[in-house]
């Protein structure tokens, strides 16, 4: 890969993402408490509305920004985009702790999501600097940084807030992002070469019609469905634990179930990422979807917390492997010169699925209770099976033409 040491890149970027995502998990769960204790929002109904607005603004900003920064990566380089995201996160996340009002908190959150977003930039950099037959392993390995960072960050954040307060947690978040970004700055290599830009082009070297081909649009539909299926039940896990196990010790059991899910996602990253380089993507994707349907359905009908914990682990193991497989499909069926654009678009579409979940999940919970949300998730995984078969037929026609 043009003299680039892809193994060193993977190791350094993995460590940088572990630190950054750990910092994120160290601070973000405490926004509802920050609203109450620092900004004086004591009414629970109003505070819940503010938390929803805060999360929605972050998703909205990220949905639009990832496409823009992906295009910039194709113009100016992949490493510089990761540095931009990392340094921006190091600056903006600590500022959240110093917001003087709810309005400023919202504004800082919007800016943070727009200028940061290190994980997507890291994916793009690693795919573009790794051998094509190692991309599944690379993407799967990177996903383990997310799960490890979350597990470490949640534990550290609780201790930091308890002993040192909110400001310390948010400053720690910024410091971890800064440390990880400095590692990237010093030790990561990029083999980027800018493509020539035509005067009539909407992007680097090609028109919008040439970039957003039927193949790309069909693949984006898969990422949208994935975003909905994976995220629709996340905000309601604690409620599901209460349904299957009762209210006593609900917080403890929610933590256990969440840890099991994180472990499943961690093991999935390397295992299925490795398989995606060696097994036909079509067979692997369909198998993972079928197993995801089964495990999600069994979560919905779990009679107790033991079965829920086991099925949550398996669900995150199987469904967690879907994303690396889909990203390898995207990388192998699109122009390498536009990887930043395509990966940014896929991340944006996937995030849009999360925004849809914010509306869809509440409606389902209101009319069909929390078990109905898991049923809906299983149904979306079922829908992804025929849609995947349609996607494969489009890809075959593209190769034959």
mmCIF file of C-alpha atoms in Angstrom:
data_model
loop_
_atom_site.group_PDB
_atom_site.id
_atom_site.type_symbol
_atom_site.label_atom_id
_atom_site.label_comp_id
_atom_site.label_asym_id
_atom_site.label_seq_id
_atom_site.Cartn_x
_atom_site.Cartn_y
_atom_site.Cartn_z
ATOM 1 C CA UNK A 1 0.000 0.000 0.000
ATOM 2 C CA UNK A 2 2.508 2.606 -1.181
ATOM 3 C CA UNK A 3 4.971 1.952 1.685
ATOM 4 C CA UNK A 4 2.315 2.361 4.387
ATOM 5 C CA UNK A 5 2.619 0.021 7.359
ATOM 6 C CA UNK A 6 -1.055 -0.949 7.650
ATOM 7 C CA UNK A 7 -0.518 -3.012 10.788
ATOM 8 C CA UNK A 8 1.023 -0.075 12.631
ATOM 9 C CA UNK A 9 -1.754 2.175 11.346
ATOM 10 C CA UNK A 10 -4.353 -0.249 12.694
ATOM 11 C CA UNK A 11 -2.669 -0.499 16.091
ATOM 12 C CA UNK A 12 -2.269 3.270 16.537
ATOM 13 C CA UNK A 13 -5.727 4.153 15.220
ATOM 14 C CA UNK A 14 -7.267 1.414 17.394
ATOM 15 C CA UNK A 15 -5.604 2.893 20.465
ATOM 16 C CA UNK A 16 -6.650 6.425 19.508
ATOM 17 C CA UNK A 17 -10.269 5.346 19.068
ATOM 18 C CA UNK A 18 -10.236 3.381 22.296
ATOM 19 C CA UNK A 19 -9.106 6.509 24.135
ATOM 20 C CA UNK A 20 -11.497 8.857 22.339
ATOM 21 C CA UNK A 21 -14.579 6.658 22.529
ATOM 22 C CA UNK A 22 -13.737 5.868 26.134
ATOM 23 C CA UNK A 23 -13.667 9.599 26.803
ATOM 24 C CA UNK A 24 -17.023 10.001 25.096
ATOM 25 C CA UNK A 25 -18.565 7.271 27.256
ATOM 26 C CA UNK A 26 -16.925 8.840 30.303
ATOM 27 C CA UNK A 27 -18.926 12.070 29.920
ATOM 28 C CA UNK A 28 -22.033 11.701 27.754
ATOM 29 C CA UNK A 29 -24.223 9.600 30.123
ATOM 30 C CA UNK A 30 -24.217 12.486 32.606
ATOM 31 C CA UNK A 31 -25.913 15.098 30.428
ATOM 32 C CA UNK A 32 -29.297 14.571 32.197
ATOM 33 C CA UNK A 33 -27.588 15.108 35.563
ATOM 34 C CA UNK A 34 -25.699 18.125 34.245
ATOM 35 C CA UNK A 35 -28.998 19.674 33.173
ATOM 36 C CA UNK A 36 -30.407 19.227 36.670
ATOM 37 C CA UNK A 37 -27.438 20.081 38.853
ATOM 38 C CA UNK A 38 -25.665 22.745 36.773
ATOM 39 C CA UNK A 39 -28.398 24.321 34.647
ATOM 40 C CA UNK A 40 -31.248 24.098 37.129
ATOM 41 C CA UNK A 41 -33.673 21.986 35.068
ATOM 42 C CA UNK A 42 -35.403 20.206 37.959
ATOM 43 C CA UNK A 43 -38.721 19.339 36.314
ATOM 44 C CA UNK A 44 -38.334 15.740 35.095
ATOM 45 C CA UNK A 45 -40.710 16.126 32.146
ATOM 46 C CA UNK A 46 -38.900 19.249 30.914
ATOM 47 C CA UNK A 47 -35.529 17.638 31.521
ATOM 48 C CA UNK A 48 -36.570 14.591 29.488
ATOM 49 C CA UNK A 49 -37.614 16.856 26.627
ATOM 50 C CA UNK A 50 -34.283 18.684 26.779
ATOM 51 C CA UNK A 51 -32.354 15.404 26.710
ATOM 52 C CA UNK A 52 -34.314 14.349 23.620
ATOM 53 C CA UNK A 53 -33.603 17.673 21.895
ATOM 54 C CA UNK A 54 -29.919 17.413 22.849
ATOM 55 C CA UNK A 55 -29.630 13.931 21.326
ATOM 56 C CA UNK A 56 -31.650 14.857 18.241
ATOM 57 C CA UNK A 57 -29.450 17.894 17.498
ATOM 58 C CA UNK A 58 -26.339 15.741 17.768
ATOM 59 C CA UNK A 59 -27.733 13.158 15.348
ATOM 60 C CA UNK A 60 -28.988 15.846 12.960
ATOM 61 C CA UNK A 61 -25.645 17.615 12.829
ATOM 62 C CA UNK A 62 -23.739 14.348 12.399
ATOM 63 C CA UNK A 63 -26.059 13.162 9.620
ATOM 64 C CA UNK A 64 -25.218 16.153 7.446
ATOM 65 C CA UNK A 65 -21.587 16.618 8.434
ATOM 66 C CA UNK A 66 -20.326 13.104 7.654
ATOM 67 C CA UNK A 67 -21.078 13.437 3.942
ATOM 68 C CA UNK A 68 -19.390 16.842 3.799
ATOM 69 C CA UNK A 69 -16.264 15.690 5.625
ATOM 70 C CA UNK A 70 -16.159 12.505 3.541
ATOM 71 C CA UNK A 71 -16.001 14.615 0.373
ATOM 72 C CA UNK A 72 -13.290 16.770 1.958
ATOM 73 C CA UNK A 73 -11.320 13.609 2.738
ATOM 74 C CA UNK A 74 -11.378 12.658 -0.955
ATOM 75 C CA UNK A 75 -10.046 16.125 -1.799
ATOM 76 C CA UNK A 76 -7.454 16.729 0.919
ATOM 77 C CA UNK A 77 -6.579 13.395 2.533
ATOM 78 C CA UNK A 78 -7.791 10.875 5.084
ATOM 79 C CA UNK A 79 -5.335 11.440 7.917
ATOM 80 C CA UNK A 80 -5.996 15.175 8.026
ATOM 81 C CA UNK A 81 -9.723 14.509 8.401
ATOM 82 C CA UNK A 82 -9.073 12.212 11.367
ATOM 83 C CA UNK A 83 -6.865 14.890 12.911
ATOM 84 C CA UNK A 84 -9.547 17.532 12.333
ATOM 85 C CA UNK A 85 -12.170 15.373 14.025
ATOM 86 C CA UNK A 86 -9.919 14.456 16.960
ATOM 87 C CA UNK A 87 -8.713 17.960 17.749
ATOM 88 C CA UNK A 88 -12.261 19.335 17.398
ATOM 89 C CA UNK A 89 -13.554 16.713 19.847
ATOM 90 C CA UNK A 90 -10.759 17.578 22.284
ATOM 91 C CA UNK A 91 -11.846 21.226 22.168
ATOM 92 C CA UNK A 92 -15.638 21.015 22.092
ATOM 93 C CA UNK A 93 -16.483 18.187 24.515
ATOM 94 C CA UNK A 94 -14.984 19.943 27.587
ATOM 95 C CA UNK A 95 -16.908 23.099 26.651
ATOM 96 C CA UNK A 96 -20.176 21.264 27.327
ATOM 97 C CA UNK A 97 -19.397 21.342 31.055
ATOM 98 C CA UNK A 98 -19.082 25.146 30.955
ATOM 99 C CA UNK A 99 -22.309 25.875 29.030
ATOM 100 C CA UNK A 100 -24.021 28.778 30.866
ATOM 101 C CA UNK A 101 -27.524 27.881 29.653
ATOM 102 C CA UNK A 102 -29.531 25.144 27.972
ATOM 103 C CA UNK A 103 -29.393 27.060 24.687
ATOM 104 C CA UNK A 104 -25.612 27.149 24.790
ATOM 105 C CA UNK A 105 -25.535 23.439 25.641
ATOM 106 C CA UNK A 106 -27.573 22.701 22.511
ATOM 107 C CA UNK A 107 -25.381 24.961 20.354
ATOM 108 C CA UNK A 108 -22.143 23.383 21.599
ATOM 109 C CA UNK A 109 -23.552 19.897 21.044
ATOM 110 C CA UNK A 110 -24.505 20.756 17.463
ATOM 111 C CA UNK A 111 -21.020 22.134 16.765
ATOM 112 C CA UNK A 112 -19.358 19.161 18.453
ATOM 113 C CA UNK A 113 -21.186 16.675 16.247
ATOM 114 C CA UNK A 114 -20.493 18.690 13.112
ATOM 115 C CA UNK A 115 -16.741 19.072 13.562
ATOM 116 C CA UNK A 116 -15.851 15.811 15.319
ATOM 117 C CA UNK A 117 -16.871 12.253 14.344
ATOM 118 C CA UNK A 118 -13.546 10.443 14.671
ATOM 119 C CA UNK A 119 -14.798 6.880 14.203
ATOM 120 C CA UNK A 120 -16.001 7.352 10.639
ATOM 121 C CA UNK A 121 -12.780 9.183 9.724
ATOM 122 C CA UNK A 122 -10.765 6.334 11.262
ATOM 123 C CA UNK A 123 -12.677 3.733 9.227
ATOM 124 C CA UNK A 124 -12.014 5.582 5.997
ATOM 125 C CA UNK A 125 -8.313 6.031 6.717
ATOM 126 C CA UNK A 126 -7.777 2.372 7.585
ATOM 127 C CA UNK A 127 -9.705 1.029 4.589
ATOM 128 C CA UNK A 128 -7.725 3.258 2.241
ATOM 129 C CA UNK A 129 -4.346 2.257 3.705
ATOM 130 C CA UNK A 130 -4.938 -1.491 4.132
ATOM 131 C CA UNK A 131 -4.723 -4.359 1.607
ATOM 132 C CA UNK A 132 -8.085 -5.220 0.062
ATOM 133 C CA UNK A 133 -7.961 -8.764 1.467
ATOM 134 C CA UNK A 134 -7.511 -7.419 5.010
ATOM 135 C CA UNK A 135 -10.259 -4.805 5.053
ATOM 136 C CA UNK A 136 -12.813 -6.985 6.835
ATOM 137 C CA UNK A 137 -10.305 -7.825 9.571
ATOM 138 C CA UNK A 138 -9.293 -4.163 9.866
ATOM 139 C CA UNK A 139 -12.867 -2.868 10.152
ATOM 140 C CA UNK A 140 -13.847 -5.638 12.544
ATOM 141 C CA UNK A 141 -10.802 -4.977 14.726
ATOM 142 C CA UNK A 142 -11.570 -1.264 14.818
ATOM 143 C CA UNK A 143 -15.107 -1.988 15.994
ATOM 144 C CA UNK A 144 -13.659 -3.650 19.108
ATOM 145 C CA UNK A 145 -12.170 -0.278 20.079
ATOM 146 C CA UNK A 146 -15.714 1.071 20.252
ATOM 147 C CA UNK A 147 -16.904 -1.662 22.625
ATOM 148 C CA UNK A 148 -13.764 -1.593 24.775
ATOM 149 C CA UNK A 149 -13.889 2.186 24.950
ATOM 150 C CA UNK A 150 -17.531 2.144 25.994
ATOM 151 C CA UNK A 151 -17.006 -0.429 28.733
ATOM 152 C CA UNK A 152 -13.969 1.401 30.150
ATOM 153 C CA UNK A 153 -15.531 4.842 29.775
ATOM 154 C CA UNK A 154 -18.756 3.988 31.578
ATOM 155 C CA UNK A 155 -16.841 2.617 34.544
ATOM 156 C CA UNK A 156 -14.338 5.482 34.692
ATOM 157 C CA UNK A 157 -16.979 8.166 34.189
ATOM 158 C CA UNK A 158 -19.036 7.066 37.155
ATOM 159 C CA UNK A 159 -15.990 7.138 39.430
ATOM 160 C CA UNK A 160 -14.757 10.511 38.136
ATOM 161 C CA UNK A 161 -18.142 12.199 38.538
ATOM 162 C CA UNK A 162 -18.608 10.676 41.996
ATOM 163 C CA UNK A 163 -15.237 11.830 43.335
ATOM 164 C CA UNK A 164 -14.356 14.891 41.223
ATOM 165 C CA UNK A 165 -17.537 16.208 39.599
ATOM 166 C CA UNK A 166 -18.918 16.806 36.104
ATOM 167 C CA UNK A 167 -16.239 19.222 34.912
ATOM 168 C CA UNK A 168 -13.513 16.655 35.577
ATOM 169 C CA UNK A 169 -15.386 14.038 33.507
ATOM 170 C CA UNK A 170 -15.770 16.330 30.500
ATOM 171 C CA UNK A 171 -12.188 17.599 30.727
ATOM 172 C CA UNK A 172 -11.020 13.980 30.916
ATOM 173 C CA UNK A 173 -13.032 13.293 27.753
ATOM 174 C CA UNK A 174 -11.231 16.106 25.939
ATOM 175 C CA UNK A 175 -7.856 14.999 27.266
ATOM 176 C CA UNK A 176 -8.342 11.433 26.036
ATOM 177 C CA UNK A 177 -9.345 12.672 22.581
ATOM 178 C CA UNK A 178 -6.285 14.931 22.529
ATOM 179 C CA UNK A 179 -3.953 12.091 23.519
ATOM 180 C CA UNK A 180 -5.365 9.761 20.873
ATOM 181 C CA UNK A 181 -5.162 12.423 18.186
ATOM 182 C CA UNK A 182 -1.540 13.221 19.001
ATOM 183 C CA UNK A 183 -0.738 9.518 18.560
ATOM 184 C CA UNK A 184 -2.341 9.619 15.108
ATOM 185 C CA UNK A 185 -0.500 12.836 14.274
ATOM 186 C CA UNK A 186 2.876 11.343 15.157
ATOM 187 C CA UNK A 187 2.669 7.703 14.092
ATOM 188 C CA UNK A 188 -0.041 7.127 11.447
ATOM 189 C CA UNK A 189 0.812 7.166 7.740
ATOM 190 C CA UNK A 190 -1.413 8.131 4.815
ATOM 191 C CA UNK A 191 -0.886 7.219 1.154
ATOM 192 C CA UNK A 192 -3.392 9.777 -0.125
ATOM 193 C CA UNK A 193 -3.019 11.204 -3.623
ATOM 194 C CA UNK A 194 -5.563 13.797 -4.658
ATOM 195 C CA UNK A 195 -7.581 12.987 -7.767
ATOM 196 C CA UNK A 196 -7.674 15.636 -10.513
ATOM 197 C CA UNK A 197 -10.768 17.806 -10.296
ATOM 198 C CA UNK A 198 -12.756 18.563 -13.434
ATOM 199 C CA UNK A 199 -14.379 21.945 -13.754
ATOM 200 C CA UNK A 200 -17.762 20.363 -14.454
ATOM 201 C CA UNK A 201 -17.547 17.889 -11.569
ATOM 202 C CA UNK A 202 -19.756 17.938 -8.500
ATOM 203 C CA UNK A 203 -17.162 16.015 -6.504
ATOM 204 C CA UNK A 204 -13.492 15.180 -6.803
ATOM 205 C CA UNK A 205 -13.160 14.106 -10.415
ATOM 206 C CA UNK A 206 -16.722 13.018 -11.156
ATOM 207 C CA UNK A 207 -20.246 14.315 -11.404
ATOM 208 C CA UNK A 208 -22.877 13.549 -8.770
ATOM 209 C CA UNK A 209 -24.623 11.175 -11.174
ATOM 210 C CA UNK A 210 -21.431 9.174 -11.636
ATOM 211 C CA UNK A 211 -20.804 8.959 -7.894
ATOM 212 C CA UNK A 212 -24.326 8.125 -6.705
ATOM 213 C CA UNK A 213 -24.880 5.163 -8.978
ATOM 214 C CA UNK A 214 -27.728 2.638 -8.599
ATOM 215 C CA UNK A 215 -25.278 0.319 -6.814
ATOM 216 C CA UNK A 216 -24.411 2.990 -4.258
ATOM 217 C CA UNK A 217 -28.052 3.932 -3.706
ATOM 218 C CA UNK A 218 -29.074 0.293 -3.170
ATOM 219 C CA UNK A 219 -26.241 -0.217 -0.688
ATOM 220 C CA UNK A 220 -27.285 2.936 1.168
ATOM 221 C CA UNK A 221 -30.760 1.441 1.598
ATOM 222 C CA UNK A 222 -29.140 -1.492 3.368
ATOM 223 C CA UNK A 223 -27.291 0.870 5.735
ATOM 224 C CA UNK A 224 -30.540 2.724 6.488
ATOM 225 C CA UNK A 225 -32.380 -0.471 7.430
ATOM 226 C CA UNK A 226 -29.400 -1.530 9.512
ATOM 227 C CA UNK A 227 -29.455 1.760 11.413
ATOM 228 C CA UNK A 228 -33.108 1.260 12.296
ATOM 229 C CA UNK A 229 -32.858 -2.431 13.209
ATOM 230 C CA UNK A 230 -29.804 -2.018 15.456
ATOM 231 C CA UNK A 231 -30.903 1.112 17.306
ATOM 232 C CA UNK A 232 -34.655 0.825 17.705
ATOM 233 C CA UNK A 233 -34.514 -0.951 21.089
ATOM 234 C CA UNK A 234 -31.438 0.705 22.641
ATOM 235 C CA UNK A 235 -33.220 3.466 24.628
ATOM 236 C CA UNK A 236 -35.740 0.974 26.037
ATOM 237 C CA UNK A 237 -33.460 -1.721 27.466
ATOM 238 C CA UNK A 238 -33.997 -0.685 31.087
ATOM 239 C CA UNK A 239 -37.770 -0.793 30.562
ATOM 240 C CA UNK A 240 -37.505 -4.295 29.060
ATOM 241 C CA UNK A 241 -35.487 -5.463 32.066
ATOM 242 C CA UNK A 242 -38.261 -4.163 34.329
ATOM 243 C CA UNK A 243 -40.865 -6.051 32.288
ATOM 244 C CA UNK A 244 -39.069 -9.406 32.385
ATOM 245 C CA UNK A 245 -37.574 -9.166 35.891
ATOM 246 C CA UNK A 246 -39.564 -6.594 37.843
ATOM 247 C CA UNK A 247 -38.433 -3.261 39.250
ATOM 248 C CA UNK A 248 -36.238 -4.519 42.117
ATOM 249 C CA UNK A 249 -32.543 -4.398 41.109
ATOM 250 C CA UNK A 250 -33.510 -3.207 37.614
ATOM 251 C CA UNK A 251 -30.469 -0.914 37.404
ATOM 252 C CA UNK A 252 -28.101 -3.742 38.348
ATOM 253 C CA UNK A 253 -29.579 -6.175 35.830
ATOM 254 C CA UNK A 254 -29.617 -3.500 33.123
ATOM 255 C CA UNK A 255 -25.891 -3.061 33.673
ATOM 256 C CA UNK A 256 -25.322 -6.814 33.410
ATOM 257 C CA UNK A 257 -27.338 -7.088 30.197
ATOM 258 C CA UNK A 258 -25.506 -4.058 28.733
ATOM 259 C CA UNK A 259 -22.134 -5.576 29.614
ATOM 260 C CA UNK A 260 -23.132 -8.857 27.943
ATOM 261 C CA UNK A 261 -24.111 -6.938 24.802
ATOM 262 C CA UNK A 262 -20.806 -5.052 24.792
ATOM 263 C CA UNK A 263 -18.886 -8.325 25.161
ATOM 264 C CA UNK A 264 -20.824 -9.803 22.235
ATOM 265 C CA UNK A 265 -20.020 -6.785 20.083
ATOM 266 C CA UNK A 266 -16.348 -6.962 21.045
ATOM 267 C CA UNK A 267 -16.012 -10.648 20.140
ATOM 268 C CA UNK A 268 -17.984 -10.099 16.950
ATOM 269 C CA UNK A 269 -15.660 -7.423 15.602
ATOM 270 C CA UNK A 270 -12.550 -9.539 15.137
ATOM 271 C CA UNK A 271 -14.297 -12.896 14.562
ATOM 272 C CA UNK A 272 -16.746 -11.871 11.850
ATOM 273 C CA UNK A 273 -14.412 -9.215 10.478
ATOM 274 C CA UNK A 274 -11.864 -12.007 9.922
ATOM 275 C CA UNK A 275 -14.489 -14.245 8.281
ATOM 276 C CA UNK A 276 -15.648 -11.464 5.940
ATOM 277 C CA UNK A 277 -12.245 -11.572 4.212
ATOM 278 C CA UNK A 278 -12.556 -15.330 3.650
ATOM 279 C CA UNK A 279 -16.256 -16.159 3.247
ATOM 280 C CA UNK A 280 -18.583 -15.053 0.458
ATOM 281 C CA UNK A 281 -20.225 -11.816 1.654
ATOM 282 C CA UNK A 282 -23.621 -12.962 0.385
ATOM 283 C CA UNK A 283 -23.668 -16.167 2.416
ATOM 284 C CA UNK A 284 -22.242 -14.497 5.525
ATOM 285 C CA UNK A 285 -24.670 -11.568 5.423
ATOM 286 C CA UNK A 286 -27.767 -13.740 5.004
ATOM 287 C CA UNK A 287 -26.645 -16.127 7.774
ATOM 288 C CA UNK A 288 -26.016 -13.230 10.171
ATOM 289 C CA UNK A 289 -29.410 -11.697 9.353
ATOM 290 C CA UNK A 290 -31.246 -14.976 10.043
ATOM 291 C CA UNK A 291 -29.452 -15.411 13.369
ATOM 292 C CA UNK A 292 -30.134 -11.750 14.251
ATOM 293 C CA UNK A 293 -33.855 -12.298 13.612
ATOM 294 C CA UNK A 294 -33.928 -15.313 15.915
ATOM 295 C CA UNK A 295 -31.998 -13.681 18.766
ATOM 296 C CA UNK A 296 -33.948 -10.412 18.598
ATOM 297 C CA UNK A 297 -37.264 -12.285 18.638
ATOM 298 C CA UNK A 298 -36.151 -14.389 21.609
ATOM 299 C CA UNK A 299 -35.260 -11.193 23.487
ATOM 300 C CA UNK A 300 -38.812 -9.980 22.916
ATOM 301 C CA UNK A 301 -40.341 -13.127 24.437
ATOM 302 C CA UNK A 302 -37.758 -13.671 27.208
ATOM 303 C CA UNK A 303 -39.468 -14.872 30.401
ATOM 304 C CA UNK A 304 -36.573 -13.829 32.612
ATOM 305 C CA UNK A 305 -33.396 -11.774 32.786
ATOM 306 C CA UNK A 306 -31.152 -14.831 32.274
ATOM 307 C CA UNK A 307 -32.530 -15.579 28.826
ATOM 308 C CA UNK A 308 -32.575 -11.858 27.994
ATOM 309 C CA UNK A 309 -28.884 -11.562 28.890
ATOM 310 C CA UNK A 310 -27.898 -14.569 26.773
ATOM 311 C CA UNK A 311 -29.926 -13.475 23.768
ATOM 312 C CA UNK A 312 -28.628 -9.908 24.073
ATOM 313 C CA UNK A 313 -25.073 -11.260 23.951
ATOM 314 C CA UNK A 314 -25.792 -13.399 20.871
ATOM 315 C CA UNK A 315 -27.772 -10.642 19.185
ATOM 316 C CA UNK A 316 -24.898 -8.187 19.470
ATOM 317 C CA UNK A 317 -22.461 -10.876 18.362
ATOM 318 C CA UNK A 318 -24.372 -11.673 15.163
ATOM 319 C CA UNK A 319 -25.816 -8.228 14.381
ATOM 320 C CA UNK A 320 -22.521 -6.590 15.365
ATOM 321 C CA UNK A 321 -20.861 -8.461 12.517
ATOM 322 C CA UNK A 322 -23.265 -7.105 9.915
ATOM 323 C CA UNK A 323 -21.659 -3.679 9.707
ATOM 324 C CA UNK A 324 -18.095 -4.849 8.843
ATOM 325 C CA UNK A 325 -19.540 -7.180 6.174
ATOM 326 C CA UNK A 326 -21.604 -4.351 4.658
ATOM 327 C CA UNK A 327 -18.645 -1.950 4.764
ATOM 328 C CA UNK A 328 -16.441 -4.475 2.961
ATOM 329 C CA UNK A 329 -19.180 -4.794 0.314
ATOM 330 C CA UNK A 330 -19.229 -1.006 -0.023
ATOM 331 C CA UNK A 331 -15.437 -0.773 -0.303
ATOM 332 C CA UNK A 332 -15.241 -3.504 -2.954
ATOM 333 C CA UNK A 333 -18.062 -2.153 -5.120
ATOM 334 C CA UNK A 334 -17.225 1.557 -5.226
ATOM 335 C CA UNK A 335 -14.465 3.741 -6.629
ATOM 336 C CA UNK A 336 -11.430 3.797 -4.281
ATOM 337 C CA UNK A 337 -10.970 7.478 -5.140
ATOM 338 C CA UNK A 338 -14.241 8.295 -3.418
ATOM 339 C CA UNK A 339 -13.968 6.158 -0.300
ATOM 340 C CA UNK A 340 -14.315 9.167 1.980
ATOM 341 C CA UNK A 341 -17.548 10.209 0.290
ATOM 342 C CA UNK A 342 -19.034 6.710 0.363
ATOM 343 C CA UNK A 343 -18.071 5.938 3.960
ATOM 344 C CA UNK A 344 -19.308 9.349 5.064
ATOM 345 C CA UNK A 345 -22.586 8.784 3.233
ATOM 346 C CA UNK A 346 -23.047 5.305 4.727
ATOM 347 C CA UNK A 347 -22.438 6.653 8.220
ATOM 348 C CA UNK A 348 -24.851 9.516 7.600
ATOM 349 C CA UNK A 349 -27.559 7.160 6.346
ATOM 350 C CA UNK A 350 -27.005 4.834 9.282
ATOM 351 C CA UNK A 351 -27.357 7.779 11.680
ATOM 352 C CA UNK A 352 -30.540 8.840 9.884
ATOM 353 C CA UNK A 353 -31.857 5.396 10.778
ATOM 354 C CA UNK A 354 -31.213 6.283 14.414
ATOM 355 C CA UNK A 355 -33.225 9.493 13.991
ATOM 356 C CA UNK A 356 -36.119 7.466 12.576
ATOM 357 C CA UNK A 357 -35.857 5.170 15.608
ATOM 358 C CA UNK A 358 -36.267 8.130 17.944
ATOM 359 C CA UNK A 359 -39.748 8.638 16.512
ATOM 360 C CA UNK A 360 -40.689 5.059 15.641
ATOM 361 C CA UNK A 361 -39.672 3.507 18.960
ATOM 362 C CA UNK A 362 -41.798 5.862 21.024
ATOM 363 C CA UNK A 363 -44.901 5.206 18.917
ATOM 364 C CA UNK A 364 -44.465 1.423 19.113
ATOM 365 C CA UNK A 365 -43.857 1.549 22.870
ATOM 366 C CA UNK A 366 -47.023 3.621 23.350
ATOM 367 C CA UNK A 367 -49.292 1.260 21.406
ATOM 368 C CA UNK A 368 -47.628 -2.165 21.733
ATOM 369 C CA UNK A 369 -45.426 -1.935 24.891
ATOM 370 C CA UNK A 370 -41.680 -2.465 25.082
ATOM 371 C CA UNK A 371 -41.776 -6.086 23.850
ATOM 372 C CA UNK A 372 -43.346 -4.773 20.657
ATOM 373 C CA UNK A 373 -40.209 -2.721 20.013
ATOM 374 C CA UNK A 374 -38.081 -5.881 19.961
ATOM 375 C CA UNK A 375 -40.647 -7.522 17.678
ATOM 376 C CA UNK A 376 -40.348 -4.540 15.331
ATOM 377 C CA UNK A 377 -36.564 -4.891 15.366
ATOM 378 C CA UNK A 378 -36.836 -8.553 14.425
ATOM 379 C CA UNK A 379 -39.272 -7.654 11.620
ATOM 380 C CA UNK A 380 -36.807 -5.132 10.181
ATOM 381 C CA UNK A 381 -34.057 -7.772 10.188
ATOM 382 C CA UNK A 382 -36.482 -10.048 8.311
ATOM 383 C CA UNK A 383 -37.082 -7.273 5.763
ATOM 384 C CA UNK A 384 -33.332 -6.928 5.275
ATOM 385 C CA UNK A 385 -33.089 -10.520 3.983
ATOM 386 C CA UNK A 386 -35.034 -10.034 0.706
ATOM 387 C CA UNK A 387 -33.559 -6.548 0.375
ATOM 388 C CA UNK A 388 -30.049 -8.065 0.639
ATOM 389 C CA UNK A 389 -30.904 -10.599 -2.072
ATOM 390 C CA UNK A 390 -32.064 -7.715 -4.276
ATOM 391 C CA UNK A 391 -28.789 -5.885 -3.518
ATOM 392 C CA UNK A 392 -26.753 -8.923 -4.545
ATOM 393 C CA UNK A 393 -28.636 -9.111 -7.856
ATOM 394 C CA UNK A 394 -27.839 -5.439 -8.542
ATOM 395 C CA UNK A 395 -24.168 -6.060 -7.781
ATOM 396 C CA UNK A 396 -24.103 -9.084 -10.111
ATOM 397 C CA UNK A 397 -25.619 -7.062 -12.951
ATOM 398 C CA UNK A 398 -23.027 -4.347 -12.371
ATOM 399 C CA UNK A 399 -20.158 -6.835 -12.640
ATOM 400 C CA UNK A 400 -21.645 -8.430 -15.747
ATOM 401 C CA UNK A 401 -22.082 -5.090 -17.554
#
